[in-house]
Every structure is written in C-alpha cells, then in structure tokens.
Coordinates of C-alpha atoms in Angstrom, one line a residue:
Chain A
M5 CA 40.1 -1.8 -0.8
K6 CA 38.7 -2.8 2.6
I7 CA 35.6 -0.6 2.1
A8 CA 34.9 -1.9 -1.4
R9 CA 34.9 -5.5 -0.1
A10 CA 32.7 -4.6 2.9
R11 CA 30.3 -2.9 0.5
R12 CA 30.0 -5.9 -1.7
V13 CA 29.0 -7.9 1.4
G14 CA 26.4 -5.2 2.2
Q15 CA 25.0 -5.2 -1.3
S16 CA 24.9 -9.0 -1.3
L17 CA 22.9 -8.8 2.0
G18 CA 20.6 -6.3 0.2
L19 CA 20.0 -8.7 -2.6
L20 CA 19.5 -11.6 -0.1
L21 CA 16.9 -9.6 1.7
G22 CA 15.3 -8.4 -1.5
F23 CA 14.9 -11.8 -2.9
F24 CA 14.6 -13.9 0.3
G25 CA 11.1 -14.9 -0.7
I26 CA 12.5 -17.5 -2.9
T27 CA 12.6 -19.6 0.3
G28 CA 8.8 -19.3 0.5
I29 CA 8.8 -17.1 3.6
G30 CA 6.2 -14.7 2.2
M31 CA 5.6 -11.0 2.9
T32 CA 6.7 -9.5 6.2
H33 CA 5.7 -6.2 7.8
L34 CA 9.1 -4.6 7.1
I35 CA 9.7 -1.7 4.7
F36 CA 12.7 -2.1 2.5
P37 CA 15.4 0.6 3.0
G38 CA 15.8 1.1 -0.7
L39 CA 13.9 0.9 -4.0
H40 CA 12.7 -2.7 -4.3
C41 CA 9.4 -3.7 -5.8
Y42 CA 7.0 -5.4 -3.4
A43 CA 5.3 -7.0 -6.4
C44 CA 8.4 -8.9 -7.1
P45 CA 7.5 -12.6 -6.6
W46 CA 10.4 -13.1 -4.2
A47 CA 10.1 -9.8 -2.2
I48 CA 9.5 -10.2 1.5
T49 CA 9.5 -6.5 2.2
V50 CA 7.3 -3.6 1.2
C51 CA 8.5 -1.0 -1.2
P52 CA 8.6 2.4 0.6
I53 CA 7.5 4.3 -2.4
G54 CA 4.8 1.9 -3.4
L55 CA 3.5 1.9 0.2
A56 CA 3.6 5.7 0.4
Q57 CA 1.4 6.0 -2.7
N58 CA -1.1 3.5 -1.3
L59 CA -1.2 5.4 1.9
V60 CA -2.0 8.6 0.0
I61 CA -4.7 6.7 -1.9
F62 CA -6.2 5.2 1.2
G63 CA -5.8 8.5 3.1
T64 CA -3.9 6.8 5.9
P65 CA -1.6 9.1 7.9
P66 CA 1.7 7.4 7.4
Y67 CA 2.9 6.9 11.0
F68 CA 4.5 3.5 10.6
W69 CA 6.0 4.4 7.3
M70 CA 7.4 7.6 8.7
G71 CA 8.9 5.8 11.7
M72 CA 10.7 3.3 9.4
I73 CA 11.9 5.9 6.9
V74 CA 13.3 8.2 9.6
A75 CA 14.9 5.2 11.2
Y76 CA 16.7 4.3 8.0
G77 CA 17.5 7.9 7.3
L78 CA 19.0 8.5 10.7
A79 CA 21.0 5.3 10.6
A80 CA 22.7 5.8 7.3
G81 CA 20.9 8.3 5.1
R82 CA 21.8 7.6 1.5
G83 CA 24.3 5.0 2.7
F84 CA 21.5 2.4 1.9
C85 CA 21.8 3.5 -1.8
G86 CA 25.5 2.7 -1.8
W87 CA 25.5 -0.3 0.5
F88 CA 22.2 -2.1 0.3
C89 CA 19.7 -1.2 -2.4
P90 CA 19.5 -3.9 -5.1
F91 CA 18.6 -1.4 -7.8
G92 CA 21.5 0.7 -6.6
T93 CA 23.7 -2.4 -7.0
L94 CA 22.5 -2.6 -10.6
N95 CA 23.4 1.1 -11.0
D96 CA 26.8 0.2 -9.6
L97 CA 27.4 -2.6 -12.0
L98 CA 26.9 -0.2 -14.9
S99 CA 28.9 2.7 -13.4
F100 CA 31.4 3.1 -16.2
R101 CA 31.4 6.9 -16.7
K102 CA 31.8 8.7 -13.4
V103 CA 31.2 12.0 -15.0
K104 CA 30.3 15.2 -13.1
I105 CA 27.2 16.9 -14.4
G106 CA 25.6 20.0 -12.9
D107 CA 24.7 19.6 -9.2
A108 CA 21.4 21.4 -9.7
L109 CA 20.1 18.6 -11.9
S110 CA 20.4 16.2 -9.0
Y111 CA 17.5 18.0 -7.2
S112 CA 15.2 16.6 -9.9
K113 CA 14.7 13.5 -7.7
F114 CA 12.8 15.6 -5.2
V115 CA 10.5 16.6 -8.1
V116 CA 10.0 12.9 -8.9
L117 CA 9.2 12.3 -5.2
A118 CA 6.7 15.1 -5.0
G119 CA 5.2 14.1 -8.4
T120 CA 4.9 10.5 -7.3
I121 CA 2.8 11.5 -4.2
L122 CA 0.8 14.1 -6.1
A123 CA 0.0 11.6 -8.9
A124 CA -1.1 9.1 -6.4
W125 CA -3.4 11.7 -4.9
I126 CA -4.8 13.0 -8.1
F127 CA -5.3 9.7 -10.0
A128 CA -5.9 7.5 -6.9
D129 CA -3.6 5.0 -8.5
T130 CA 0.1 4.0 -8.1
M131 CA 1.2 5.8 -11.1
F132 CA 4.9 5.7 -10.3
C133 CA 4.8 1.9 -10.1
K134 CA 3.6 1.7 -13.6
L135 CA 6.8 3.5 -14.8
C136 CA 9.3 2.3 -12.2
P137 CA 12.3 0.5 -13.8
A138 CA 12.9 -1.5 -10.6
A139 CA 9.4 -2.9 -11.1
S140 CA 10.2 -3.6 -14.7
I141 CA 13.1 -5.9 -13.7
E142 CA 11.6 -7.3 -10.5
A143 CA 8.0 -7.8 -11.4
S144 CA 7.1 -7.3 -15.1
I145 CA 9.8 -9.7 -16.4
P146 CA 9.4 -12.4 -13.7
Y147 CA 5.6 -12.4 -14.2
L148 CA 6.0 -12.6 -17.9
I149 CA 8.1 -15.7 -17.5
M150 CA 5.6 -17.1 -15.0
G151 CA 2.8 -16.6 -17.5
V152 CA 0.8 -14.1 -15.3
A153 CA 1.8 -11.0 -17.4
K154 CA 1.6 -10.6 -21.1
V155 CA 3.4 -8.4 -23.6
N156 CA 0.9 -5.6 -23.6
R157 CA 1.0 -1.8 -23.4
P158 CA 1.8 -1.5 -19.7
F159 CA 4.6 -4.1 -20.1
L160 CA 6.0 -2.2 -23.1
V161 CA 5.9 1.0 -21.1
H162 CA 7.8 -0.7 -18.3
M163 CA 10.4 -2.0 -20.8
G164 CA 10.7 1.5 -22.3
T165 CA 11.4 3.1 -18.9
L166 CA 13.8 0.3 -18.1
A167 CA 15.7 0.7 -21.4
A168 CA 15.9 4.4 -20.9
T169 CA 17.2 4.1 -17.4
L170 CA 19.7 1.4 -18.3
A171 CA 21.0 3.6 -21.2
G172 CA 21.2 6.5 -18.7
M173 CA 23.2 4.4 -16.2
V174 CA 25.7 3.4 -18.9
L175 CA 26.2 7.0 -20.0
I176 CA 26.2 8.5 -16.5
A177 CA 27.2 6.4 -13.5
R178 CA 24.4 5.9 -11.0
F179 CA 22.1 7.9 -13.3
W180 CA 18.9 6.7 -11.6
C181 CA 20.3 7.3 -8.1
R182 CA 21.5 10.7 -9.0
Y183 CA 18.6 12.2 -10.7
L184 CA 15.4 10.2 -10.5
C185 CA 15.1 7.9 -7.4
P186 CA 12.4 9.0 -5.1
M187 CA 13.7 6.8 -2.3
G188 CA 17.1 8.4 -2.8
A189 CA 15.4 11.8 -2.4
L190 CA 13.8 10.7 0.9
L191 CA 17.0 9.3 2.3
A192 CA 18.9 12.4 1.0
L193 CA 16.9 14.6 3.4
F194 CA 18.7 12.8 6.2
N195 CA 22.2 12.6 4.7
R196 CA 23.7 15.4 6.9
V197 CA 22.2 14.1 10.2
S198 CA 22.7 10.4 9.7
F199 CA 25.1 8.3 11.9
L200 CA 26.9 6.9 8.9
K201 CA 29.0 9.8 7.6
L202 CA 31.8 10.6 5.2
K203 CA 34.3 12.8 7.0
L204 CA 37.1 15.0 5.8
D205 CA 40.3 15.9 7.6
K206 CA 41.0 19.3 6.0
H207 CA 44.5 19.4 7.3
R208 CA 45.4 16.2 5.4
C209 CA 43.7 17.1 2.2
S210 CA 46.0 18.5 -0.5
G211 CA 43.2 19.3 -2.8
C212 CA 44.4 16.9 -5.5
A213 CA 40.8 16.0 -6.4
V214 CA 41.6 12.4 -7.2
C215 CA 38.6 11.5 -5.2
T216 CA 36.4 13.4 -7.7
T217 CA 37.5 11.1 -10.5
V218 CA 36.2 8.0 -8.8
C219 CA 33.0 9.3 -7.3
P220 CA 30.0 7.5 -9.0
M221 CA 27.6 10.3 -7.9
G222 CA 29.7 13.0 -9.6
I223 CA 30.3 15.1 -6.5
E224 CA 33.6 16.5 -5.2
P225 CA 34.1 14.6 -1.9
H226 CA 37.0 16.9 -0.9
E227 CA 34.7 19.9 -1.0
Q228 CA 31.2 18.5 -0.6
Y229 CA 31.8 15.6 1.8
D230 CA 28.3 16.1 3.3
N231 CA 26.5 16.5 0.0
H232 CA 22.9 15.3 -0.1
N233 CA 23.8 13.1 -3.0
C234 CA 26.7 11.2 -1.3
I235 CA 25.8 7.5 -1.1
K236 CA 28.7 6.9 1.3
C237 CA 30.1 4.2 -0.9
G238 CA 33.7 4.9 0.2
R239 CA 35.4 4.8 -3.2
C240 CA 36.9 8.2 -2.4
V241 CA 38.1 7.0 0.9
D242 CA 39.9 4.0 -0.7
T243 CA 41.4 6.3 -3.4
C244 CA 42.7 9.1 -1.1
H245 CA 46.4 8.3 -0.4
L246 CA 46.6 10.9 2.2
G247 CA 43.9 9.5 4.4
A248 CA 42.0 12.7 4.4
L249 CA 38.6 11.1 3.9
S250 CA 37.1 8.5 6.2
L251 CA 33.8 6.8 6.5
G252 CA 32.3 5.7 9.8
F253 CA 29.5 5.7 12.3
G254 CA 29.4 8.5 14.8
V255 CA 26.8 10.0 17.0
K256 CA 28.9 13.1 18.0
D257 CA 27.9 16.5 16.9
D258 CA 29.5 18.0 13.8
K259 CA 32.1 20.6 14.6
Chain B
M21 CA 23.4 32.0 1.6
K22 CA 24.8 29.8 -1.1
W23 CA 22.3 28.4 -3.6
A24 CA 23.0 24.9 -2.5
E25 CA 22.0 25.8 1.0
A26 CA 18.8 27.3 -0.4
C27 CA 18.1 24.1 -2.3
R28 CA 18.5 22.2 1.0
W29 CA 15.9 24.5 2.5
C30 CA 13.7 23.8 -0.5
A31 CA 14.1 20.1 0.0
G32 CA 13.0 20.5 3.6
V33 CA 10.0 22.5 2.4
V34 CA 9.1 19.8 -0.2
W35 CA 9.1 17.3 2.6
F36 CA 7.0 19.6 4.8
L37 CA 4.4 19.9 2.0
L38 CA 4.4 16.2 1.4
A39 CA 3.8 15.6 5.1
I40 CA 0.9 18.1 5.1
L41 CA -0.5 16.6 2.0
V42 CA -0.5 13.1 3.2
A43 CA -1.7 14.1 6.7
A44 CA -4.6 16.0 5.1
F45 CA -6.2 12.7 4.5
S46 CA -7.4 10.9 7.6
G47 CA -8.6 7.4 8.0
S48 CA -7.7 4.2 9.7
A49 CA -5.6 1.3 8.5
Q50 CA -8.1 -1.3 7.3
S51 CA -9.1 -2.7 4.0
S52 CA -12.4 -4.5 3.5
I53 CA -15.9 -3.5 2.3
L54 CA -18.7 -3.2 4.9
E55 CA -18.6 -5.3 8.0
F56 CA -21.9 -5.9 9.8
S57 CA -22.4 -7.0 13.4
F58 CA -25.2 -6.9 15.9
D59 CA -24.4 -5.4 19.2
S60 CA -25.6 -8.4 21.1
E61 CA -25.3 -12.1 20.1
S62 CA -28.8 -13.0 21.2
L63 CA -31.9 -10.9 21.7
A64 CA -34.6 -11.7 24.3
I65 CA -38.1 -10.8 23.1
P66 CA -41.2 -11.2 25.2
L67 CA -43.9 -13.2 23.3
N68 CA -46.3 -10.3 23.4
G69 CA -43.7 -7.5 23.1
A70 CA -40.7 -6.2 21.3
A71 CA -37.0 -5.6 21.8
S72 CA -34.4 -3.6 20.0
V73 CA -30.9 -4.3 18.8
W74 CA -28.3 -2.3 16.9
L75 CA -26.8 -3.3 13.6
R76 CA -23.3 -1.9 13.6
I77 CA -21.8 -1.2 10.2
D78 CA -18.1 -0.6 9.7
N79 CA -16.9 0.8 6.4
A80 CA -13.2 -0.1 6.4
S81 CA -12.9 0.4 2.7
V82 CA -11.5 3.3 0.8
Y83 CA -14.8 4.1 -0.9
E84 CA -18.1 5.3 0.5
A85 CA -21.1 2.9 0.6
D86 CA -24.6 4.2 -0.3
A87 CA -28.2 3.2 0.4
I88 CA -27.6 0.7 3.2
E89 CA -30.9 -1.0 3.9
I90 CA -32.0 -4.0 6.0
A91 CA -35.0 -6.2 5.3
W92 CA -36.6 -9.1 7.0
L93 CA -36.0 -12.5 5.3
D94 CA -36.9 -15.2 7.6
G95 CA -37.8 -16.0 11.3
P96 CA -40.7 -15.5 13.7
V97 CA -40.4 -11.8 14.1
L98 CA -41.8 -8.6 12.7
L99 CA -39.3 -5.9 11.7
N100 CA -40.4 -2.4 12.4
P101 CA -39.7 0.1 9.6
V102 CA -36.0 0.9 9.4
E103 CA -34.5 4.1 8.3
P104 CA -31.7 3.3 5.7
I105 CA -28.3 4.9 5.8
E106 CA -27.9 7.0 2.7
V107 CA -24.2 7.5 2.7
L108 CA -21.5 5.9 4.8
D109 CA -18.1 7.5 4.2
A110 CA -14.9 5.6 3.7
F111 CA -13.3 4.6 7.0
S112 CA -16.3 5.5 9.1
D113 CA -19.0 3.5 10.9
G114 CA -22.6 3.8 11.6
S115 CA -25.5 2.0 13.3
I116 CA -29.0 1.1 12.4
P117 CA -31.5 0.6 15.2
I118 CA -33.7 -2.4 14.7
I119 CA -36.9 -3.0 16.6
L120 CA -38.2 -6.5 16.5
S121 CA -41.6 -7.7 17.7
A122 CA -42.6 -11.3 18.3
G123 CA -44.3 -12.7 15.2
S124 CA -47.6 -14.7 15.4
D125 CA -45.6 -17.9 14.9
A126 CA -43.2 -17.2 17.7
A127 CA -42.8 -19.8 20.4
L128 CA -41.0 -19.9 23.7
G129 CA -37.4 -20.8 23.5
E130 CA -34.6 -20.1 21.1
S131 CA -35.0 -19.2 17.5
E132 CA -33.3 -17.4 14.7
A133 CA -34.2 -14.5 12.4
V134 CA -32.5 -13.9 9.1
F135 CA -32.1 -10.4 7.5
E136 CA -30.9 -9.2 4.2
V137 CA -28.6 -6.2 4.2
S138 CA -28.1 -4.4 0.9
Y139 CA -25.9 -1.6 -0.1
T140 CA -24.2 0.0 -3.1
Y141 CA -20.6 0.8 -3.5
C142 CA -18.8 2.4 -6.4
I143 CA -15.2 2.4 -7.5
N144 CA -14.7 5.2 -9.9
D145 CA -17.6 4.9 -12.3
L146 CA -18.4 1.3 -11.6
C147 CA -21.1 0.6 -9.0
F148 CA -22.3 -2.6 -7.5
Q149 CA -25.1 -3.6 -5.3
I150 CA -24.0 -6.0 -2.6
I151 CA -26.5 -8.1 -0.8
E152 CA -25.6 -10.0 2.3
Q153 CA -27.5 -12.1 4.8
M154 CA -27.2 -11.8 8.6
A155 CA -28.7 -14.1 11.2
L156 CA -29.6 -13.0 14.7
R157 CA -30.3 -15.5 17.5
L158 CA -33.5 -14.9 19.3
E159 CA -34.9 -16.1 22.6
F160 CA -38.6 -15.7 23.2
I161 CA -39.4 -15.2 26.8
P162 CA -42.8 -15.5 28.5
A163 CA -45.2 -12.6 27.8
V164 CA -45.0 -9.7 30.2
V165 CA -48.2 -8.7 32.0
D166 CA -48.5 -5.4 30.3
P167 CA -46.9 -5.1 26.9
L168 CA -46.5 -1.4 27.4
D169 CA -43.9 -2.1 30.2
V170 CA -41.6 -3.7 27.7
Q171 CA -38.4 -1.7 27.7
I172 CA -37.3 -0.7 24.3
V173 CA -34.0 1.0 24.2
D174 CA -34.4 4.3 22.6
P175 CA -32.4 3.9 19.4
V176 CA -31.7 7.6 19.1
L177 CA -30.6 8.4 22.6
I178 CA -28.3 5.4 23.4
P179 CA -25.8 4.3 20.8
P180 CA -24.5 0.8 21.4
E181 CA -21.0 2.1 22.2
A182 CA -19.1 5.3 22.0
E183 CA -18.1 6.2 18.5
P184 CA -14.5 5.5 17.9
S185 CA -12.5 8.7 18.2
A186 CA -11.9 10.4 14.9
F187 CA -8.4 10.1 13.5
P188 CA -6.3 13.0 14.7
P189 CA -5.0 14.5 11.4
L190 CA -3.8 17.5 13.4
F191 CA -1.4 15.2 15.2
A192 CA -0.1 13.9 11.9
V193 CA 0.3 17.5 10.7
I194 CA 2.2 18.5 13.8
L195 CA 4.4 15.5 13.7
G196 CA 5.1 16.0 9.9
S197 CA 5.8 19.7 10.5
C198 CA 8.2 19.0 13.4
L199 CA 10.0 16.5 11.2
A200 CA 10.2 18.9 8.3
G201 CA 11.5 21.7 10.5
L202 CA 14.1 19.3 12.0
L203 CA 15.3 18.3 8.6
V204 CA 15.7 21.9 7.5
V205 CA 17.7 22.6 10.7
G206 CA 19.7 19.4 10.2
N207 CA 20.5 20.2 6.6
M208 CA 21.5 23.7 7.5
S209 CA 23.6 23.0 10.6
G210 CA 24.6 19.4 10.3
R211 CA 24.2 16.9 13.1
R212 CA 23.3 18.2 16.5
W213 CA 22.6 16.0 19.5
W214 CA 19.1 17.5 20.0
V215 CA 18.3 16.9 16.3
T216 CA 19.2 13.3 16.7
L217 CA 17.2 13.0 19.9
L218 CA 14.1 14.5 18.3
L219 CA 14.5 12.2 15.3
V220 CA 14.7 9.3 17.6
V221 CA 11.4 10.5 19.2
V222 CA 9.8 10.7 15.8
I223 CA 10.9 7.1 15.1
G224 CA 9.5 6.0 18.4
V225 CA 6.2 7.8 18.1
G226 CA 5.8 6.9 14.4
L227 CA 6.5 3.2 14.9
G228 CA 4.7 2.9 18.2
Y229 CA 1.5 4.7 17.1
G230 CA 1.7 3.1 13.6
I231 CA 1.9 -0.4 15.0
L232 CA -0.9 0.4 17.5
L233 CA -3.1 1.3 14.5
K234 CA -1.9 -1.9 12.8
Q235 CA -0.4 0.0 10.0
D236 CA 2.4 -2.6 9.9
Q237 CA -0.2 -5.2 9.1
Q238 CA -1.7 -2.9 6.5
A239 CA 1.7 -2.6 4.9
Q240 CA 2.1 -6.3 4.9
S241 CA -1.3 -6.9 3.3
I242 CA -0.6 -4.3 0.6
G243 CA 2.7 -6.0 -0.1
A244 CA 1.3 -9.5 0.0
V245 CA -1.4 -9.0 -2.7
L246 CA -0.4 -8.3 -6.3
C247 CA -3.1 -6.2 -8.1
T248 CA -2.3 -6.8 -11.7
S249 CA -3.2 -3.2 -12.8
C250 CA -1.5 -1.5 -9.9
V251 CA 2.1 -2.2 -10.9
G252 CA 1.5 -2.0 -14.6
I253 CA 1.0 -5.6 -15.6
E254 CA -2.3 -4.8 -17.1
E255 CA -4.2 -1.7 -18.1
T256 CA -6.7 -0.2 -15.5
P257 CA -10.1 -0.4 -17.2
H258 CA -12.2 2.6 -17.1
E259 CA -15.3 1.2 -18.9
P260 CA -17.5 -1.5 -17.5
P261 CA -17.3 -4.8 -19.5
D262 CA -20.0 -5.7 -22.0
L263 CA -20.5 -9.4 -22.6
S264 CA -20.7 -10.0 -26.3
D265 CA -23.7 -11.7 -27.9
N266 CA -21.6 -14.6 -28.8
A267 CA -20.4 -15.0 -25.3
R268 CA -24.0 -14.8 -24.0
A269 CA -25.0 -17.5 -26.3
R270 CA -22.1 -19.7 -25.2
V271 CA -23.0 -19.1 -21.5
Q272 CA -26.6 -19.9 -22.1
A273 CA -25.6 -23.2 -23.7
L274 CA -23.9 -24.4 -20.5
T275 CA -25.8 -27.2 -18.9
D276 CA -23.7 -28.1 -15.9
N277 CA -23.7 -26.4 -12.5
T278 CA -20.5 -24.4 -12.4
E279 CA -19.2 -22.7 -9.2
L280 CA -16.8 -19.8 -9.6
L281 CA -14.8 -18.1 -6.9
L282 CA -13.7 -14.5 -7.7
F283 CA -10.8 -13.3 -5.6
T284 CA -10.6 -9.6 -5.2
A285 CA -9.3 -6.8 -3.0
V286 CA -11.1 -3.6 -2.3
W287 CA -8.3 -1.4 -3.5
C288 CA -7.6 -3.4 -6.7
H289 CA -8.5 -1.3 -9.7
A290 CA -9.0 -4.1 -12.1
C291 CA -11.3 -6.2 -9.8
P292 CA -14.6 -4.3 -10.4
Y293 CA -14.2 -5.1 -14.1
A294 CA -13.7 -8.8 -13.4
K295 CA -16.6 -8.7 -11.0
A296 CA -18.9 -7.0 -13.4
M297 CA -18.1 -9.5 -16.1
V298 CA -18.7 -12.5 -13.9
Q299 CA -21.9 -11.0 -12.7
Q300 CA -23.1 -10.6 -16.3
V301 CA -22.3 -14.3 -16.9
V302 CA -24.2 -15.3 -13.8
A303 CA -27.2 -13.2 -14.9
V304 CA -27.3 -15.0 -18.2
N305 CA -27.2 -18.5 -16.8
P306 CA -28.2 -19.3 -13.2
L307 CA -26.3 -22.6 -13.4
V308 CA -23.2 -20.5 -13.0
T309 CA -22.7 -19.2 -9.5
V310 CA -20.0 -17.0 -8.1
Q311 CA -18.7 -16.4 -4.7
L312 CA -16.7 -13.3 -4.0
I313 CA -13.6 -13.6 -1.7
D314 CA -11.8 -10.6 -0.4
V315 CA -8.2 -11.8 -0.2
D316 CA -7.3 -9.3 2.5
E317 CA -10.0 -11.0 4.7
S318 CA -9.3 -14.6 3.6
Q319 CA -5.7 -15.2 2.9
N320 CA -6.1 -18.8 3.8
A321 CA -8.7 -19.3 1.1
A322 CA -6.4 -17.8 -1.4
S323 CA -3.5 -20.1 -0.6
Q324 CA -5.9 -23.1 -0.4
Y325 CA -7.1 -22.5 -3.9
G326 CA -3.7 -21.8 -5.4
I327 CA -4.3 -18.1 -6.0
V328 CA -1.0 -17.5 -4.2
Q329 CA 2.0 -17.6 -6.6
S330 CA 5.5 -17.3 -5.1
G331 CA 4.0 -16.0 -1.9
R332 CA 2.0 -13.3 -3.7
T333 CA -1.7 -13.4 -3.9
I334 CA -2.7 -12.2 -7.3
V335 CA -6.0 -10.3 -7.9
P336 CA -8.3 -10.4 -9.7
A337 CA -8.4 -14.2 -10.0
I338 CA -11.3 -16.4 -11.1
L339 CA -11.2 -20.0 -10.0
R340 CA -13.5 -22.7 -11.3
V341 CA -14.0 -24.9 -8.3
D342 CA -14.6 -28.3 -10.0
T343 CA -11.6 -28.1 -12.3
G344 CA -9.4 -26.0 -10.0
E345 CA -8.5 -23.9 -13.1
V346 CA -7.6 -20.3 -12.4
I347 CA -7.4 -17.2 -14.6
F348 CA -5.5 -14.2 -13.4
G349 CA -6.1 -10.6 -14.4
I350 CA -8.5 -9.1 -16.9
E351 CA -6.6 -9.1 -20.1
D352 CA -8.7 -10.6 -22.8
L353 CA -11.0 -11.7 -20.0
E354 CA -14.1 -12.7 -22.0
A355 CA -12.3 -15.2 -24.1
R356 CA -10.4 -16.7 -21.2
L357 CA -13.6 -16.8 -19.0
M358 CA -15.4 -18.6 -21.8
S359 CA -12.7 -21.2 -22.1
L360 CA -12.7 -21.6 -18.3
L361 CA -16.5 -22.2 -18.3
E362 CA -16.5 -24.5 -21.3
G363 CA -13.7 -26.7 -20.2
S364 CA -14.8 -30.1 -19.1
P365 CA -14.5 -31.0 -15.4

C-alpha cells in the first residue's frame, strides 16, 4: 500500500498546485502537467491544451510549450495522469468498474488531440475549451456562483459534456483518461521513453493476471507493462504478491 | 509488425503532422493592436528647411490592419504628403516616412507637433476604425544659408533600422520533425540513451528559445485573462450589435457626463461586439465617452478598477468610472449597459 499512499500525496500536491490561486498569487508562466483549466478562478498555471489552441490561433511556433511538454513527458509520461492531474484524481474517485474494453478504442484520444488542434485552426477559436469537462467543473460552475456566468447555452453544453463524462467515468474506470483526454494523448507519446516506468520481472511473474483486475486503465500490466495507456499508478505493483512488477525512476536503457 | 506497434507509429505520425501544422504558422509572441513610435524622440528642423523622421508601426496583433494613414493635427509644421500603408499583416511591422517643413508660425526653440494616425482592423466580420494621436517633439534651429543644402534622409533608401528577422518556421518544422521521429523510434524501441539525450536537447532548445521570444510571458498573459466567450461562458457573437430604438432614446435622454472604460483583449472574440455597442452609444450621446483599455497592455489598470476577479482579468468588461460599477461579458448587454448608464452616481 506504500505506492497508494505516496500517490495520494502526489494527487494532493496536484490539487494544491491546481488551486493555489486561492492564496491570491495570480497566474504564473508555468504550464500545468495535466488537464487543468486556466480559466479556473484559482488556477496559477496555464492549461497545456488551452495554450496549444491559442498558439495555433495566433500562429506562434510553440517552442516554450514544446519544451515544457517534452520535459513533463520525459520525466514521467502518463505518470502525471495517475499521480498529479486533478481531473485524473476525479476520474480516480469514480473508478468503480475497472473493466477491460478493446485496446484499439484507447487511440481515440489521439483523434481528440488532432481534432482539438484542427478545430482551433479552422475556427480560430478554442473549440475544445467550450466542451471540456474540466472547464465545466473548474470554470463554468465557479463563475456561475460568482455571478460572472449565467445559465445559457454554452453553460448547458458544458454541463452536458460534464454529465456525459461523469457517467462514462462511473461506468468505465478512468473513462476520460482512457479514451478522450488530449493531454493524456500528448503524454502517452512519451510513455515508453519516460524516466518513471513500470517494470516487469518476467522470471517472477506467474501469469496469474491478478494485476489486470485492479488496473483502472483496463490494460494487462503483466503483458503490456509499457503500454501507452499506463498511468503508472502502481495499483498492479501493490497487488502483485510475487513482486514481479515494480515502479521506479530509471535512466538506464531498456534491455 | 503487431497492430499495436503500427498504432504507435501512427501516434508518432499524428504528432509529426501536428508539429508541421502548428509550425506552418509563423509569428511572434505578442498581443496588442498597432504600436506607433517615431524613430527619434526629437526632430531638429531648420527654420527655412525640412527634416524627416520615420513613424514605425508594429502590428503585434493576430489580425491585419488596413489603411494606416497619418495626418497633421497641430503644431508649427507642414506635413508633406504621406503614402498610406494599405495592409499591414499580423505580426509584422512597417514604417512610414514623414517629411516635415517648418511652418510660417515656427519659432526658434522647442515645440511640439501632434499627428493623427488612423487605421482599420477587422476581427472576423466586424471592422473598426481606430484613431490615435501622436506627439513629436521638435526643435527649430537657425535657418541654413541655402535651404537646398538641408539634408533630408531619403525615406526609401535608408530604413530606420534593419527589419527584424522573419520567424524561422523552417526551424520549427525541423525541430518538430526531429521530435516526431524520436518519438516514433522511442515508441518502437523503448528508452535508449541517445533518445533521452536528444529529448533533453529538445527541452533545452524549446524552453531556451521560447523564453527568449517571451513565449512564457505570452502563456502567462493568455492564462491571466479570461475571455468570456473563449471557454464557453458566453456565446461568441457573429453579428454586430444593433442598438434598439428604445435604447437610443434612453441614451439620448442622459444629461450627465458619463465616462466609460472598456477593457478588451485583442484575441477576445466577444470584445468587438461590446466595443461596437459602446461605440453606438457614444455616437448617440456625446456626453457619454469611452476609453478602450487593452488588458494585455495595462494589467495594472485592470486591477486598479476591479476588473480582476480572483486573479483573473475578465474581458470584455465595461466600467462606469463615477460609480465604479462594472459589467462583464456581453450576455444581454444592451439591457445591462442601459442600467449601468442610467444608474445614479
């Protein structure tokens, strides 16, 4: 259970960074290593997906953005989804049904990412933000309470996408992270080269597949330990009685 | 090759295409409308001669500006005919040469001339004419013996300073392609020391060059301003507003001077609508005046007037100066603007 406890600390730090603006610190130059709306009244970091869309609209080559994203990707890949992202934490809280559903479907998030960028280009507007369920929770609802937003069509669209996503999360653990998150797609590109890695000692693995039953991303850690969808949450590590799986930082080459 | 491997390849290719797509746009990291400056702070003009100065124009906005013209407004000088700039592209700059002759009322010593610069800029289908005033300090020096000896800088041959180098989109394409290739290799083969090393280089170059271009500040300013229509708090209007007859009558009936401040950002999609409506109000009753404030330029003004809520500057926002009352956004704007204007100070 050590990993589970450490992960709670990480997720708490993610929430702390996500909503640190409550102290009045204001916006910083940092890009958040997860999906966290910069329009949130208490955000102090810039949303990577919102910023990417704006850069496309402005026609700015995304050097700074790329540097930050690659840095996050190289450090932990999708580890940020499992250990830091506040919206991932919400997914976690609703992870009741850790079902395994076709691996191929999980590539849909790359389509979401490409669609987000293309829509920003075609419509010169942040179209994804208007649908983003993280923005629904972190911006629409707070601004409604603050009296800046009203119950209008865009608000109802936000509530609709939020309700659909929440329903998806309840039915399929980490539904958003698995199939739809564009930030997850970005970090997934780095999952096999990142320093934070899930490792498998094949000599110890008996193939009992108990790890599969606890994986919130619906992958089979004993067979796909370097899957692009692995959020490195370590549940499988805690579950494996034979100690075949381990999670750790390493800079050495894969064998 | 297993299909999963093939999908990883595809993921790399998607990344590659995204990098190309984004890199295909080039520009610099700024966000304001036009910025004007003279290339010298003060201009020496012989009493019987002329001198020239460059008006530099920087379009740091995401939209092109059209029909940029300069006209004389005040001061003891004569402005020679000036060729207007028809189109100034987004993220580009230009210069207008200005030749000034001493006017009949010029006297030795320091003076000042005021010019009016006008231009048009459009956001989608909404266009606005912006008029700004610029002052130039003058110093009239004793007449030279032969006016023909007066050196006038040839406005065509000598630009005030070298044009800033164009953004190297090629560089972005190469960097993006290298990254895409690396990720494909990484996804195919797992971690290799040289993949890691090259990714570290990408991080260094990306962050270093990005910060050099002030892209980190650009990111901060995008995050610090909440445009109500951008994140889906309001609809993005596509039609210009049309002040109703009832509202016109109510505005005409106003008898007190009312000063409004309209807080906008260049990239805010709802702001042109708010601006157009306020301009219609101002046109109906001259007692109502409005001053536009770009929050990217003047974050202090925004916080001073309470446009900042929980550390986020919200645009568009209309502030009535004497009451301090603010309205945010454009939802039901006409009715809210009327109640803002009709409220007693």
